[in-house]
Short mmCIF file of C-alpha atoms and ligand atoms in Angstrom, two decimals:
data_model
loop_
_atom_site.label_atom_id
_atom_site.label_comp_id
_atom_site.label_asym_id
_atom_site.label_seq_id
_atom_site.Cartn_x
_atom_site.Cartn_y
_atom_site.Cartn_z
CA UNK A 1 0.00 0.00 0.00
CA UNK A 2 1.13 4.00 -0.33
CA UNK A 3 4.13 5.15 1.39
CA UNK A 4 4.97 8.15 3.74
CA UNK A 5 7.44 9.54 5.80
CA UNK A 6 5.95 10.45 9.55
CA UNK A 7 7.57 11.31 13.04
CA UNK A 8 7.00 9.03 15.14
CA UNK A 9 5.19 9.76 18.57
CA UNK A 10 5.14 7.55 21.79
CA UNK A 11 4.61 3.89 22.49
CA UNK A 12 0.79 2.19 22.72
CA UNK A 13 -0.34 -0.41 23.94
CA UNK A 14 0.36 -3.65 21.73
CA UNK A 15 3.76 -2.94 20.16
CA UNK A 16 3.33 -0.56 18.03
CA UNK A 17 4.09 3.80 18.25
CA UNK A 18 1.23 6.72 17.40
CA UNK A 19 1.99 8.33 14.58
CA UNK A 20 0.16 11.58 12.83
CA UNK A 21 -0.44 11.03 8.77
CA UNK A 22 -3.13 13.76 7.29
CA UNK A 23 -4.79 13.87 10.70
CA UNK A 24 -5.72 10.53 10.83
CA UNK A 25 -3.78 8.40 13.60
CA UNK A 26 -1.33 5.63 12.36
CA UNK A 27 0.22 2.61 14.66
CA UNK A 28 3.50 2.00 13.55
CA UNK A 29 5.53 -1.24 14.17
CA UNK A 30 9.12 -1.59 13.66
CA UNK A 31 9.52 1.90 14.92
CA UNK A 32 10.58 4.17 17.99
CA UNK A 33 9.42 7.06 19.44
CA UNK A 34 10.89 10.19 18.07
CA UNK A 35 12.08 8.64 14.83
CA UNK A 36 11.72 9.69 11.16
CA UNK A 37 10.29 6.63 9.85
CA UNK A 38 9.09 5.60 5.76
CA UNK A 39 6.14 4.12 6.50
CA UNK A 40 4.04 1.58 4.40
CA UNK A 41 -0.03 1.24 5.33
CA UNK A 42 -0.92 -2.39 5.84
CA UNK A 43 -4.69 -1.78 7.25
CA UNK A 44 -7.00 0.91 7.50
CA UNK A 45 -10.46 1.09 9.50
CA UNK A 46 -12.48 4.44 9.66
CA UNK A 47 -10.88 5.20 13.25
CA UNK A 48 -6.67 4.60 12.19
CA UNK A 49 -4.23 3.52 10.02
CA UNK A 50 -1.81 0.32 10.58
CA UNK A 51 1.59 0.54 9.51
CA UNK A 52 5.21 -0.62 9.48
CA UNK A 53 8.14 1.41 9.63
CA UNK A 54 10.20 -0.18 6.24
CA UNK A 55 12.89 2.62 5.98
CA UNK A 56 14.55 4.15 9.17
CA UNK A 57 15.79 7.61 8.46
CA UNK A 58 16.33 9.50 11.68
CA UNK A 59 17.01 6.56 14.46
CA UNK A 60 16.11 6.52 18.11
CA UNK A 61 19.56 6.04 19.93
CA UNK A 62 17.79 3.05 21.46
CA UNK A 63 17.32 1.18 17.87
CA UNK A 64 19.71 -1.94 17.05
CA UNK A 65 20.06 -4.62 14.99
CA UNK A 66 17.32 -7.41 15.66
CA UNK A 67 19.14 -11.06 16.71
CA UNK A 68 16.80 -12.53 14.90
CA UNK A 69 16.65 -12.53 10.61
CA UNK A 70 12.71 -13.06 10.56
CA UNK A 71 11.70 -9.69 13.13
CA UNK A 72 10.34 -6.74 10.51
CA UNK A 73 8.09 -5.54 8.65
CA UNK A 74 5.83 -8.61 6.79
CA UNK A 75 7.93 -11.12 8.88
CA UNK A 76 7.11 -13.03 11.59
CA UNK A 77 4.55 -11.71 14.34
CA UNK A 78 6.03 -13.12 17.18
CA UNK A 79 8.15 -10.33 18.44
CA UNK A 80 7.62 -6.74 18.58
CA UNK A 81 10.28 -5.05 20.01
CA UNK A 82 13.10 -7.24 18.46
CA UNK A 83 14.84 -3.67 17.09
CA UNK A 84 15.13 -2.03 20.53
CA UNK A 85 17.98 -2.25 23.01
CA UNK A 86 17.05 -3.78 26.13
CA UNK A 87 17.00 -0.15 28.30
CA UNK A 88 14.82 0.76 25.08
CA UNK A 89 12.13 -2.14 25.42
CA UNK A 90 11.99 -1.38 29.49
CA UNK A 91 10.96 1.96 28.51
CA UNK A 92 8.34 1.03 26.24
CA UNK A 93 6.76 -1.32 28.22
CA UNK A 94 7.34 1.47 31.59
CA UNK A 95 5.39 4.01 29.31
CA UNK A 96 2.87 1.63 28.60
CA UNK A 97 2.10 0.33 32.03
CA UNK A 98 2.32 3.94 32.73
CA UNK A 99 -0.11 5.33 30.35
CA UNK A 100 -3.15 2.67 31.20
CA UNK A 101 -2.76 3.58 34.63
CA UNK A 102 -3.30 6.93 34.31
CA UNK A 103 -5.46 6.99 31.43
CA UNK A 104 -8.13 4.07 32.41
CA UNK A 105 -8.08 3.90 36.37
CA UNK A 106 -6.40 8.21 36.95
CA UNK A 107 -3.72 6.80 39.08
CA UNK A 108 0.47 8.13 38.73
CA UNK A 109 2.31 5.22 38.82
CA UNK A 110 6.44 6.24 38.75
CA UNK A 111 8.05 3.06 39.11
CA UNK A 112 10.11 1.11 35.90
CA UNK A 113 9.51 -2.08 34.37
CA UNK A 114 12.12 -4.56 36.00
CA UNK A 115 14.52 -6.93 33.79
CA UNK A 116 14.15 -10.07 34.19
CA UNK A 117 16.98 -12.32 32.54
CA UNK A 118 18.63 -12.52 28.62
CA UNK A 119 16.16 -11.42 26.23
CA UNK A 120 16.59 -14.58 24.22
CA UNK A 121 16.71 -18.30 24.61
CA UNK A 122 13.78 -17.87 27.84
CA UNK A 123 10.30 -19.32 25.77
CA UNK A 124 9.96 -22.66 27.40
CA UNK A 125 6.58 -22.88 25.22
CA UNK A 126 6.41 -22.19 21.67
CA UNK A 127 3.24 -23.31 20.16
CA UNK A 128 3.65 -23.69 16.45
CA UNK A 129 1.63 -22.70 13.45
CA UNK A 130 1.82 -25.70 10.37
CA UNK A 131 1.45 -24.05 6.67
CA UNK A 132 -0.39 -26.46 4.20
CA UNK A 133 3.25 -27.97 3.20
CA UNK A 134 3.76 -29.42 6.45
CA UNK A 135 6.21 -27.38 7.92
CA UNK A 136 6.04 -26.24 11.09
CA UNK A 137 6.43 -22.13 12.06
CA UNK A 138 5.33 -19.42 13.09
CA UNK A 139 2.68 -16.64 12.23
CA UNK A 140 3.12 -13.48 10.24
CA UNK A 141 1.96 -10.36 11.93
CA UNK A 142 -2.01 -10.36 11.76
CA UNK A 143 -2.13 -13.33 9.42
CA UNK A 144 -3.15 -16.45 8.93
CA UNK A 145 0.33 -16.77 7.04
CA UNK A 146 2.71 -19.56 8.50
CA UNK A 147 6.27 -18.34 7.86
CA UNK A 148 9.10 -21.30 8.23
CA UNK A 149 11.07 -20.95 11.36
CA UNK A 150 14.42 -23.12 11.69
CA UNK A 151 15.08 -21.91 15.26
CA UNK A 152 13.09 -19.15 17.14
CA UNK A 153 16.17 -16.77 18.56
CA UNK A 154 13.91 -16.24 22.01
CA UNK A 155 13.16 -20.12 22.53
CA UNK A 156 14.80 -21.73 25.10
CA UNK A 157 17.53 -24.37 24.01
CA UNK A 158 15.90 -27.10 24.98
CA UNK A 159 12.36 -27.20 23.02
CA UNK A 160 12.18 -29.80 20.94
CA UNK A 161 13.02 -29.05 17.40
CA UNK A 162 10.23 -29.36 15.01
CA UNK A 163 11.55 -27.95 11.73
CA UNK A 164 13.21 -31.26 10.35
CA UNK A 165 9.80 -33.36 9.53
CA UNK A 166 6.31 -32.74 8.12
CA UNK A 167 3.26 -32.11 10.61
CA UNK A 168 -0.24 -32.81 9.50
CA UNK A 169 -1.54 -31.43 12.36
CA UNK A 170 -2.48 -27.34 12.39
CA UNK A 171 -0.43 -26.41 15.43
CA UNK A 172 2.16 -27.93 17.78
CA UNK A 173 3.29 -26.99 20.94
CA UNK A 174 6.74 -27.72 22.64
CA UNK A 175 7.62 -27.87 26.23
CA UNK A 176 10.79 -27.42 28.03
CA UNK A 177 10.52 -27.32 31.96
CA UNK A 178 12.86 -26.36 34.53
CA UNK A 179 13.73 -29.86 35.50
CA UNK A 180 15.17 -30.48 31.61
CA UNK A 181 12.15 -32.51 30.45
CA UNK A 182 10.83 -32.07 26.97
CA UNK A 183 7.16 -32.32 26.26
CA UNK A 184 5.12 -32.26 22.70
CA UNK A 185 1.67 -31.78 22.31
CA UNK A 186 -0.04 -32.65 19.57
CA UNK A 187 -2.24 -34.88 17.13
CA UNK A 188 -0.04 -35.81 14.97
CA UNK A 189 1.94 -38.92 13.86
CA UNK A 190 6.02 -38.05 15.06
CA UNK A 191 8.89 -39.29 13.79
CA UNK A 192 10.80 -42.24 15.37
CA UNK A 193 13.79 -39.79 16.30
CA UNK A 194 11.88 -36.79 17.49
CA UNK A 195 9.99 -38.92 20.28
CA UNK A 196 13.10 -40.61 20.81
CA UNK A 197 14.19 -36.88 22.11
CA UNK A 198 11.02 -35.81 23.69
CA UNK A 199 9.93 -37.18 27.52
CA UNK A 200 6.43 -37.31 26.85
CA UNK A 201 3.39 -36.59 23.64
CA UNK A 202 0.18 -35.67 24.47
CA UNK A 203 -2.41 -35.31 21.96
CA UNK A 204 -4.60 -31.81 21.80
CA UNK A 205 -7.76 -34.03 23.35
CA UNK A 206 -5.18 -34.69 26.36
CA UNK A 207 -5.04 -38.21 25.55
CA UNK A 208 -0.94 -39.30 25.90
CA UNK A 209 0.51 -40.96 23.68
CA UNK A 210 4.12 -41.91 24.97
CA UNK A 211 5.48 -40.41 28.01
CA UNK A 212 4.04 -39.57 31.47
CA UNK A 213 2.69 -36.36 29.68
CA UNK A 214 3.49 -34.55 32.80
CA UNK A 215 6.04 -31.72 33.41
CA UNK A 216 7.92 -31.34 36.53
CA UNK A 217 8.79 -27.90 37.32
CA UNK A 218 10.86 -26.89 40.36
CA UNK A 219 10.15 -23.54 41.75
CA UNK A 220 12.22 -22.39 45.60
CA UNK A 221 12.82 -25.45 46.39
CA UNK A 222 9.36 -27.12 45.69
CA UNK A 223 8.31 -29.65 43.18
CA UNK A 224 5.14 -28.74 40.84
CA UNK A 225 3.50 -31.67 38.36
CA UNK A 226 1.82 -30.08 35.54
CA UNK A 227 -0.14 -32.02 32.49
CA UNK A 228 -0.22 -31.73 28.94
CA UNK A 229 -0.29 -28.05 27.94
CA UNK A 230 -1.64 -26.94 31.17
CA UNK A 231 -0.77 -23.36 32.29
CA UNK A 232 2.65 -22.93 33.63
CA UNK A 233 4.55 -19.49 33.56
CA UNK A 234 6.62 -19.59 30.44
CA UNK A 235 9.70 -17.52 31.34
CA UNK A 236 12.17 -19.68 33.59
CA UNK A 237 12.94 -17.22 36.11
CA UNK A 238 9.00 -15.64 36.20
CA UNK A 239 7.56 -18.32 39.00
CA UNK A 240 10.54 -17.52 41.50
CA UNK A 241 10.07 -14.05 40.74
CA UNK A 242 6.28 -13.70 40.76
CA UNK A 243 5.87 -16.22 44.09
CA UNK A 244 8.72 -13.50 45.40
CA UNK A 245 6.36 -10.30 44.39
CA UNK A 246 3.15 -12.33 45.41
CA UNK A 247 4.58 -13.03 49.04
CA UNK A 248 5.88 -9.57 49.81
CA UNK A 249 3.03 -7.81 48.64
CA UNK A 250 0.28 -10.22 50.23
CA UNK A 251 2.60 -10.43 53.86
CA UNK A 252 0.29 -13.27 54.85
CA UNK A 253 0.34 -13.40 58.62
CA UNK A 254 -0.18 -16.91 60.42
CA UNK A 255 -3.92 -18.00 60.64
CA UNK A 256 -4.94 -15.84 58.04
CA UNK A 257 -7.78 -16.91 55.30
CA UNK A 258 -6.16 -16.66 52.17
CA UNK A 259 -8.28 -17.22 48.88
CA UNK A 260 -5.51 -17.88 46.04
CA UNK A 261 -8.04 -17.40 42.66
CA UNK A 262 -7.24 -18.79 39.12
CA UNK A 263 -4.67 -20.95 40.59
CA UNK A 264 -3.24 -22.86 38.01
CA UNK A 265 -1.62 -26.24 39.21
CA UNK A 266 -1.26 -24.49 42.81
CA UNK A 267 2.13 -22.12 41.99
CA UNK A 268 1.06 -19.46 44.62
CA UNK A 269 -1.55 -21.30 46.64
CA UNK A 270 1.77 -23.76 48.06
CA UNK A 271 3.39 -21.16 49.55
CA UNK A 272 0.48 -18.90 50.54
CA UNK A 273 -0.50 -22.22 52.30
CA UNK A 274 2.84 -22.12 53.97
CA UNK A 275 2.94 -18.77 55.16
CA UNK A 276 -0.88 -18.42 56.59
CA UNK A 277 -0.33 -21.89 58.43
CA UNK A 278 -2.26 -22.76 60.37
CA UNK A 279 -4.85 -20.52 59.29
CA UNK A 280 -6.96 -21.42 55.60
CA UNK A 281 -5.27 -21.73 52.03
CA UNK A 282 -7.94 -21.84 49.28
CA UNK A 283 -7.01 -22.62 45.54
CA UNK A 284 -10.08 -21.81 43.08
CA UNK A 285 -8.94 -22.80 39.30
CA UNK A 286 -11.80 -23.44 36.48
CA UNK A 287 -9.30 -26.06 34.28
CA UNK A 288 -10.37 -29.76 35.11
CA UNK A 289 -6.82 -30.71 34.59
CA UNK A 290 -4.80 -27.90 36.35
CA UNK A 291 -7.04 -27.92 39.15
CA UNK A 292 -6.18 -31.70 39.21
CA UNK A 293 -2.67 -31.40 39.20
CA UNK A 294 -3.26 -28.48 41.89
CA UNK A 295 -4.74 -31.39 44.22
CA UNK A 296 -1.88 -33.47 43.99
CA UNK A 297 0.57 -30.47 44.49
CA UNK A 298 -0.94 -29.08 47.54
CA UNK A 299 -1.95 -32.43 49.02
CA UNK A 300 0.89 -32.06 51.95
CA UNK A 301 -0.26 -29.30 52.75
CA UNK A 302 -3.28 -29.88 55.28
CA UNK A 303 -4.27 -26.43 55.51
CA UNK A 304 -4.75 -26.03 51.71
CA UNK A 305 -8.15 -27.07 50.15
CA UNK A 306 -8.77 -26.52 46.09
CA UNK A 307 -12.02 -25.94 44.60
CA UNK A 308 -12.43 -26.54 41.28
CA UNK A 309 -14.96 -23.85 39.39
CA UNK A 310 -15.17 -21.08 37.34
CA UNK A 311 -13.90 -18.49 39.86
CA UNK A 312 -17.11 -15.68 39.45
CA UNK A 313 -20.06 -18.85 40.01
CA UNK A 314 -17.85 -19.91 43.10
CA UNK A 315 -18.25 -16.61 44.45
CA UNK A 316 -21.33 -15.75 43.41
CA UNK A 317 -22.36 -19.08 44.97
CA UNK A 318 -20.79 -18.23 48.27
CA UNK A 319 -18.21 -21.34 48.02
CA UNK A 320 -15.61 -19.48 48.91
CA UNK A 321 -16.89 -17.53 52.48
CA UNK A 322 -18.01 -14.61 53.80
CA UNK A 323 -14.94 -13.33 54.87
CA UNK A 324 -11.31 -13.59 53.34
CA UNK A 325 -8.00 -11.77 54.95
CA UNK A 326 -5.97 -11.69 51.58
CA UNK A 327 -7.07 -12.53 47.91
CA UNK A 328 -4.24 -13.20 45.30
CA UNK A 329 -5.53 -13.25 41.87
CA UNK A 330 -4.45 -13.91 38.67
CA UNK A 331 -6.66 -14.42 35.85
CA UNK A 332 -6.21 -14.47 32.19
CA UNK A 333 -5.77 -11.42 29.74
CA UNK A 334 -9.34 -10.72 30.45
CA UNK A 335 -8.93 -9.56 33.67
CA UNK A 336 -11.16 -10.30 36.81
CA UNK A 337 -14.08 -7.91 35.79
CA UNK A 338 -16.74 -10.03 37.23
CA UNK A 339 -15.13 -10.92 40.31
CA UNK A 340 -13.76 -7.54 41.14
CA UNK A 341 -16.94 -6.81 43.22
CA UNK A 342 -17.27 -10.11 44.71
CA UNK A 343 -14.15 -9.79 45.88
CA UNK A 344 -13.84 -6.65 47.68
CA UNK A 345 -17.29 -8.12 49.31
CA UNK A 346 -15.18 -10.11 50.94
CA UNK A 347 -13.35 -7.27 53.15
CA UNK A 348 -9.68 -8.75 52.65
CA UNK A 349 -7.06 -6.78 54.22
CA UNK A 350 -4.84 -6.95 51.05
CA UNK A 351 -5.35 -7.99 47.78
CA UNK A 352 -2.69 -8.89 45.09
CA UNK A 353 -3.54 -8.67 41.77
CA UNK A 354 -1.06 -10.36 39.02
CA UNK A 355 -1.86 -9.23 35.72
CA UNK A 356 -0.65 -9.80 32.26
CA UNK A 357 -2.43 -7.28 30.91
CA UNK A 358 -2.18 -3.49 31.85
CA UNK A 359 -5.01 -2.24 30.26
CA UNK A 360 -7.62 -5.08 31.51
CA UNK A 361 -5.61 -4.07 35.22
CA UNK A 362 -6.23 -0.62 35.17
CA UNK A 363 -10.15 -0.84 34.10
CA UNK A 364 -10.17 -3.21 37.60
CA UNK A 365 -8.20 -1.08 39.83
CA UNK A 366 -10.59 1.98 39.00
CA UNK A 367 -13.57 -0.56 40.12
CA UNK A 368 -11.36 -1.49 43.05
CA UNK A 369 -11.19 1.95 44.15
CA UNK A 370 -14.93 2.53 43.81
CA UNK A 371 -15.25 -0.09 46.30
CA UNK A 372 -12.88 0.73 48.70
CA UNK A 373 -9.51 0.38 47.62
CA UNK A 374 -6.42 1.96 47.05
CA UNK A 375 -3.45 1.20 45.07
CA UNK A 376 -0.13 0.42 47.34
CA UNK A 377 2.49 -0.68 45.55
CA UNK A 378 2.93 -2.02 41.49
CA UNK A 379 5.75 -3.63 39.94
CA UNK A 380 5.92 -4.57 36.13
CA UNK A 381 8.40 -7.28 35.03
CA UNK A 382 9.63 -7.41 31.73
CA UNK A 383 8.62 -11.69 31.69
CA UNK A 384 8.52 -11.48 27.64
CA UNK A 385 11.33 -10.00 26.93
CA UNK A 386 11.24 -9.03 22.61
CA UNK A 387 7.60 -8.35 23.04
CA UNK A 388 5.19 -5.94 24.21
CA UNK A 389 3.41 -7.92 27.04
CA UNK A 390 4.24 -7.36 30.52
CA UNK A 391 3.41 -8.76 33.53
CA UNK A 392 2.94 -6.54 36.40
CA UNK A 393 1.50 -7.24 39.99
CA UNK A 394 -0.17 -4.49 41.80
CA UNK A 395 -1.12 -4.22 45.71
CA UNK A 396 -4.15 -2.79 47.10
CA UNK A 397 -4.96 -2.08 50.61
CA UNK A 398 -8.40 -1.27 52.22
CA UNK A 399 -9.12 2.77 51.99
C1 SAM B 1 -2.51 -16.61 34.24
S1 SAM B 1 -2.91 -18.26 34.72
C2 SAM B 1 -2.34 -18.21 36.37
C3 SAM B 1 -2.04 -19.52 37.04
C4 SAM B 1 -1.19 -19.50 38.28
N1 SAM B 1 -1.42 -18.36 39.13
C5 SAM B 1 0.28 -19.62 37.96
O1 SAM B 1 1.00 -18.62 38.07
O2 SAM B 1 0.73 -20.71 37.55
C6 SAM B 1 -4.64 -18.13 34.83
C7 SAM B 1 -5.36 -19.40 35.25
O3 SAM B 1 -6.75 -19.08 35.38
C8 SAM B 1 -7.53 -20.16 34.88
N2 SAM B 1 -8.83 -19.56 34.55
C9 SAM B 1 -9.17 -18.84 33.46
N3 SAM B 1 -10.43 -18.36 33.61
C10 SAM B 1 -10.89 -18.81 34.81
C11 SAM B 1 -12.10 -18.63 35.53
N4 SAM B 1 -13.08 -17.91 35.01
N5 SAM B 1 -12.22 -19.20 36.73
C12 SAM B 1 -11.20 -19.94 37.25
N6 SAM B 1 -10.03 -20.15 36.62
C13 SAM B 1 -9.87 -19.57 35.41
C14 SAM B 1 -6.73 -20.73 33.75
O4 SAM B 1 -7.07 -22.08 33.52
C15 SAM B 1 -5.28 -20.56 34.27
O5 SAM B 1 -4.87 -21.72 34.96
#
């Protein structure tokens, strides 16, 4: 499509920069803030253009040369923020955690996204796109596209490699956990040699194949079983560090009533259950599986019961008490909109909230503070590093 030369304006949310062109707004990938970009329109919609930056001609001192050859414009999706320097991409995602604060729930936050790790080799799970020849990659940027990946630069070294056969299968996922096992999930028939290499398959349906098609992952000393492609935190050092932000910020006291909601297989709810002992540990987690798994990882702990539900019906239904001293939450991208109120019903003293998006976070804290509220502390972590997603985990204390 046409092509124009703009100055580029700050970050937004979803890896791309504002840009001005004819009056109309333009979200630029590829690009920086304050840069003199060429820019070539890939989508337009009444409300904004989309674009990619093709030809750099004034540079943001923060630009360098992406690691990997398939990050740019028509290239793979995966990353966004492959061209920035690592000070750069903290910035980006500081400005953006910064900007939905303010904009969607009027609070100043002035803290700074926190590194966490190398930027590459830390994707334990890859799930992988299969184009109609068979080979297995990964998706252009707002496409259906499947480009050919050899090896993903911000993979860890130890996922399975599934570029040297033919899939018949639409996606595959690969597994690496902490403990050095190697997990793939899919449908489809494997060759001899790849399961040779692999501890476990698992079909999509959850059946297994070959394999226990369980993970162990090892987390401050602890053991954690987790099935199939059941959540798990993808970055190897973001369960030490999010248990570590989780615990400070929730400073469970002994005999407390703890509510730890979408739980996963039990990360935070094992040593929540620790540190309210011998007060109440309860795990609420919607997944059949991970809330199984979550059962056997908690079942030495005799203070820790799990219920398995949807967590707004167990709320709504009262399954959960009248009364909870800290709630530790940490749903999906969707945020907790539903719950929000149900929880602050509950009167806990604290309440963490661990969020991997900032805009679906902000919209809560502003209902949070309608009810009572305020925000104490929020850290963001930088858990995907070469992209624009961010995990941050905010603490709120009664008004
Ligand atoms: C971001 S993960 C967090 C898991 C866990 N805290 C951890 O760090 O391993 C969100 C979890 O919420 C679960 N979930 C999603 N929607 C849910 C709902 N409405 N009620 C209960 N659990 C839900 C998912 O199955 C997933 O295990």
């Amino acid at each position: 499509m046409s092509d124009a030369v703009v100055t580029v304006g700050p970050v937004a949310h979803g890896g791309h920069c504002v840009a001005r062109l004819d009056g109309q707004v333009v979200f630029v990938r590829h690009a920086l803030p304050g840069e003199v970009v060429e820019i070539r329109v890939t989508e337009r919609s009444k409300r904004f253009l989309r674009a990619d930056a093709v030809q750099v001609l004034e540079p943001s001192p923060d630009r360098v040369t992406p690691p990997c050859p398939l990050a740019g414009p028509g290239l793979c999706g995966g990353c966004d923020f492959q061209h920035v320097s690592e000070e750069g991409q903290l910035t980006l995602l500081t400005d953006v955690v910064r900007e939905q604060l303010q904009r969607l729930a009027g609070l100043d936050w002035d803290g700074r996204v926190e590194a966490v790790g190398p930027l590459l080799d830390w994707r334990t799970r890859v799930v992988w796109s299969v184009a109609e020849n068979g080979m297995a990659g990964l998706r252009r940027h707002r496409s259906h596209d499947v480009i050919p990946v050899e090896s993903c630069p911000i993979a860890h070294p130890d996922i399975p490699d599934v570029s040297r056969q033919l899939w018949d299968e639409p996606r595959v996922e690969t597994i690496a956990s902490s403990t050095g096992q190697r997990l793939l999930v899919t449908d489809a028939s494997i060759e001899d040699d790849l399961e040779a290499q692999v501890d476990g398959v698992v079909a999509s349906d959850g059946t297994v194949r070959a394999g226990t098609g369980t993970l162990v992952e090892e987390v401050r000393g602890r053991r954690f079983s987790v099935s199939g492609s059941g959540f798990w935190q993808v970055h190897p050092a973001a369960a030490t560090t999010l248990v570590e932000a989780v615990l400070a910020g929730a400073d469970v006291r002994p005999d407390d009533r703890v509510l730890d909601l979408y739980a996963g297989a039990g990360l935070f709810s094992a040593f929540l259950a620790e540190a309210c002992a011998p007060g109440e540990l309860v795990s609420v987690e919607g997944n059949r599986r991970a809330s199984a798994d979550a059962r056997g990882n908690l079942a030495e702990l005799p203070n820790a019961s799990i219920v398995h539900a949807p967590v707004e019906r167990a709320l709504r239904r009262g399954l959960l008490g009248a009364r909870a001293d800290v709630v530790v939450l940490d749903p999906p991208r969707t945020g907790a909109k539903e719950a929000v109120p149900a929880i602050a019903a509950l009167e806990p003293r604290r309440i963490v909230y661990v969020a991997c998006d900032p805009a679906a976070l902000a919209r809560d804290l502003a209902t949070f503070a309608t009810l009572g509220y305020r925000l104490e502390s929020l850290r963001g972590f930088a858990l995907f590093p070469m992209t624009h997603h961010v995990e941050c985990v905010a603490v709120l204390a009664r008004a």
